[in-house]
mmCIF file of C-alpha atoms in Angstrom:
data_model
loop_
_atom_site.group_PDB
_atom_site.id
_atom_site.type_symbol
_atom_site.label_atom_id
_atom_site.label_comp_id
_atom_site.label_asym_id
_atom_site.label_seq_id
_atom_site.Cartn_x
_atom_site.Cartn_y
_atom_site.Cartn_z
ATOM 1 C CA UNK A 1 51.634 119.978 132.301
ATOM 2 C CA UNK A 2 50.833 118.650 128.838
ATOM 3 C CA UNK A 3 47.941 119.965 126.772
ATOM 4 C CA UNK A 4 47.415 118.294 123.393
ATOM 5 C CA UNK A 5 50.961 116.972 123.484
ATOM 6 C CA UNK A 6 52.535 120.374 124.176
ATOM 7 C CA UNK A 7 54.329 121.249 127.383
ATOM 8 C CA UNK A 8 53.133 124.366 129.175
ATOM 9 C CA UNK A 9 54.300 126.014 132.394
ATOM 10 C CA UNK A 10 51.029 127.670 133.329
ATOM 11 C CA UNK A 11 48.232 126.022 135.215
ATOM 12 C CA UNK A 12 45.379 124.639 133.111
ATOM 13 C CA UNK A 13 41.981 126.248 133.108
ATOM 14 C CA UNK A 14 38.685 125.346 131.479
ATOM 15 C CA UNK A 15 39.519 127.447 128.394
ATOM 16 C CA UNK A 16 42.384 125.046 127.628
ATOM 17 C CA UNK A 17 40.183 121.985 127.472
ATOM 18 C CA UNK A 18 38.163 120.748 124.524
ATOM 19 C CA UNK A 19 35.644 118.012 125.102
ATOM 20 C CA UNK A 20 34.843 116.279 121.863
ATOM 21 C CA UNK A 21 33.377 112.906 120.930
ATOM 22 C CA UNK A 22 35.904 112.602 118.080
ATOM 23 C CA UNK A 23 39.547 111.616 118.195
ATOM 24 C CA UNK A 24 42.160 114.365 118.601
ATOM 25 C CA UNK A 25 43.767 113.579 115.231
ATOM 26 C CA UNK A 26 40.401 113.690 113.474
ATOM 27 C CA UNK A 27 39.613 117.037 115.134
ATOM 28 C CA UNK A 28 42.971 118.459 114.027
ATOM 29 C CA UNK A 29 42.363 117.183 110.482
ATOM 30 C CA UNK A 30 38.897 118.790 110.350
ATOM 31 C CA UNK A 31 40.241 122.095 111.632
ATOM 32 C CA UNK A 32 43.098 122.014 109.099
ATOM 33 C CA UNK A 33 40.684 121.310 106.226
ATOM 34 C CA UNK A 34 38.426 124.192 107.285
ATOM 35 C CA UNK A 35 41.366 126.599 107.522
ATOM 36 C CA UNK A 36 42.677 125.459 104.130
ATOM 37 C CA UNK A 37 39.258 125.894 102.503
ATOM 38 C CA UNK A 38 39.204 129.513 103.663
ATOM 39 C CA UNK A 39 42.816 130.369 102.815
ATOM 40 C CA UNK A 40 43.357 128.652 99.456
ATOM 41 C CA UNK A 41 40.904 130.842 97.476
ATOM 42 C CA UNK A 42 42.778 133.912 98.748
ATOM 43 C CA UNK A 43 46.055 132.486 97.432
ATOM 44 C CA UNK A 44 44.848 132.013 93.849
ATOM 45 C CA UNK A 45 46.808 134.084 91.338
ATOM 46 C CA UNK A 46 45.134 137.284 90.228
ATOM 47 C CA UNK A 47 43.950 137.206 86.634
ATOM 48 C CA UNK A 48 44.380 140.421 84.644
ATOM 49 C CA UNK A 49 40.650 141.218 84.786
ATOM 50 C CA UNK A 50 40.539 140.599 88.539
ATOM 51 C CA UNK A 51 43.408 142.895 89.413
ATOM 52 C CA UNK A 52 42.490 145.631 91.847
ATOM 53 C CA UNK A 53 42.503 149.203 90.618
ATOM 54 C CA UNK A 54 41.933 152.521 92.352
ATOM 55 C CA UNK A 55 39.521 155.326 91.501
ATOM 56 C CA UNK A 56 41.834 157.266 89.104
ATOM 57 C CA UNK A 57 42.313 154.205 86.887
ATOM 58 C CA UNK A 58 38.581 153.406 87.055
ATOM 59 C CA UNK A 59 37.886 156.975 85.916
ATOM 60 C CA UNK A 60 40.190 156.502 82.909
ATOM 61 C CA UNK A 61 38.727 153.115 81.962
ATOM 62 C CA UNK A 62 35.145 154.375 82.153
ATOM 63 C CA UNK A 63 35.758 157.892 80.912
ATOM 64 C CA UNK A 64 33.793 159.211 83.896
ATOM 65 C CA UNK A 65 34.449 161.772 86.586
ATOM 66 C CA UNK A 66 35.295 161.050 90.215
ATOM 67 C CA UNK A 67 31.825 162.316 91.159
ATOM 68 C CA UNK A 68 30.191 159.744 88.875
ATOM 69 C CA UNK A 69 32.368 156.944 90.253
ATOM 70 C CA UNK A 70 31.495 157.980 93.826
ATOM 71 C CA UNK A 71 27.777 158.155 92.951
ATOM 72 C CA UNK A 72 27.931 154.665 91.458
ATOM 73 C CA UNK A 73 29.685 153.415 94.624
ATOM 74 C CA UNK A 74 27.014 154.974 96.815
ATOM 75 C CA UNK A 75 24.227 153.472 94.661
ATOM 76 C CA UNK A 76 25.882 150.066 95.021
ATOM 77 C CA UNK A 77 26.396 149.831 91.266
ATOM 78 C CA UNK A 78 30.165 149.478 91.757
ATOM 79 C CA UNK A 79 31.365 146.973 94.338
ATOM 80 C CA UNK A 80 34.324 148.363 96.195
ATOM 81 C CA UNK A 81 36.950 146.757 98.349
ATOM 82 C CA UNK A 82 38.504 148.885 101.065
ATOM 83 C CA UNK A 83 42.040 147.949 102.075
ATOM 84 C CA UNK A 84 43.786 150.135 104.642
ATOM 85 C CA UNK A 85 41.340 153.001 103.991
ATOM 86 C CA UNK A 86 41.997 152.906 100.225
ATOM 87 C CA UNK A 87 39.192 152.091 97.808
ATOM 88 C CA UNK A 88 39.795 149.456 95.124
ATOM 89 C CA UNK A 89 37.645 147.874 92.433
ATOM 90 C CA UNK A 90 38.095 144.684 90.456
ATOM 91 C CA UNK A 91 39.025 145.632 86.920
ATOM 92 C CA UNK A 92 36.462 143.156 85.560
ATOM 93 C CA UNK A 93 33.705 144.831 87.636
ATOM 94 C CA UNK A 94 34.685 148.231 86.236
ATOM 95 C CA UNK A 95 34.623 146.972 82.661
ATOM 96 C CA UNK A 96 31.223 145.317 83.190
ATOM 97 C CA UNK A 97 29.841 148.447 84.835
ATOM 98 C CA UNK A 98 30.945 150.522 81.864
ATOM 99 C CA UNK A 99 29.081 148.266 79.458
ATOM 100 C CA UNK A 100 25.934 148.262 81.599
ATOM 101 C CA UNK A 101 25.827 152.009 82.300
ATOM 102 C CA UNK A 102 26.754 153.011 78.745
ATOM 103 C CA UNK A 103 23.819 151.008 77.437
ATOM 104 C CA UNK A 104 21.306 152.903 79.599
ATOM 105 C CA UNK A 105 19.761 156.277 78.996
ATOM 106 C CA UNK A 106 20.641 158.883 81.566
#
């Protein structure tokens, strides 16, 4: 059996079929463009200020304790990114947070 130009040994079912008013090539092109628009921003090179750093380096940059960093995370003041259970921050976010918090009265 052939599905979208590919040979398959299994029997077709309704999940294999796409009913669309547009041409197959146009559909493939639209899907490819959508995938590319989601992937390309992720592939952009990291600028020095957008590198990801962990809590110990954030503590050094801000001159603050781990407790303060964790409080700021909980308050939503610092945006974190969790990757494989590890917490990271964008270096630029940390530097901006330091300027904002240092300007406020405690």
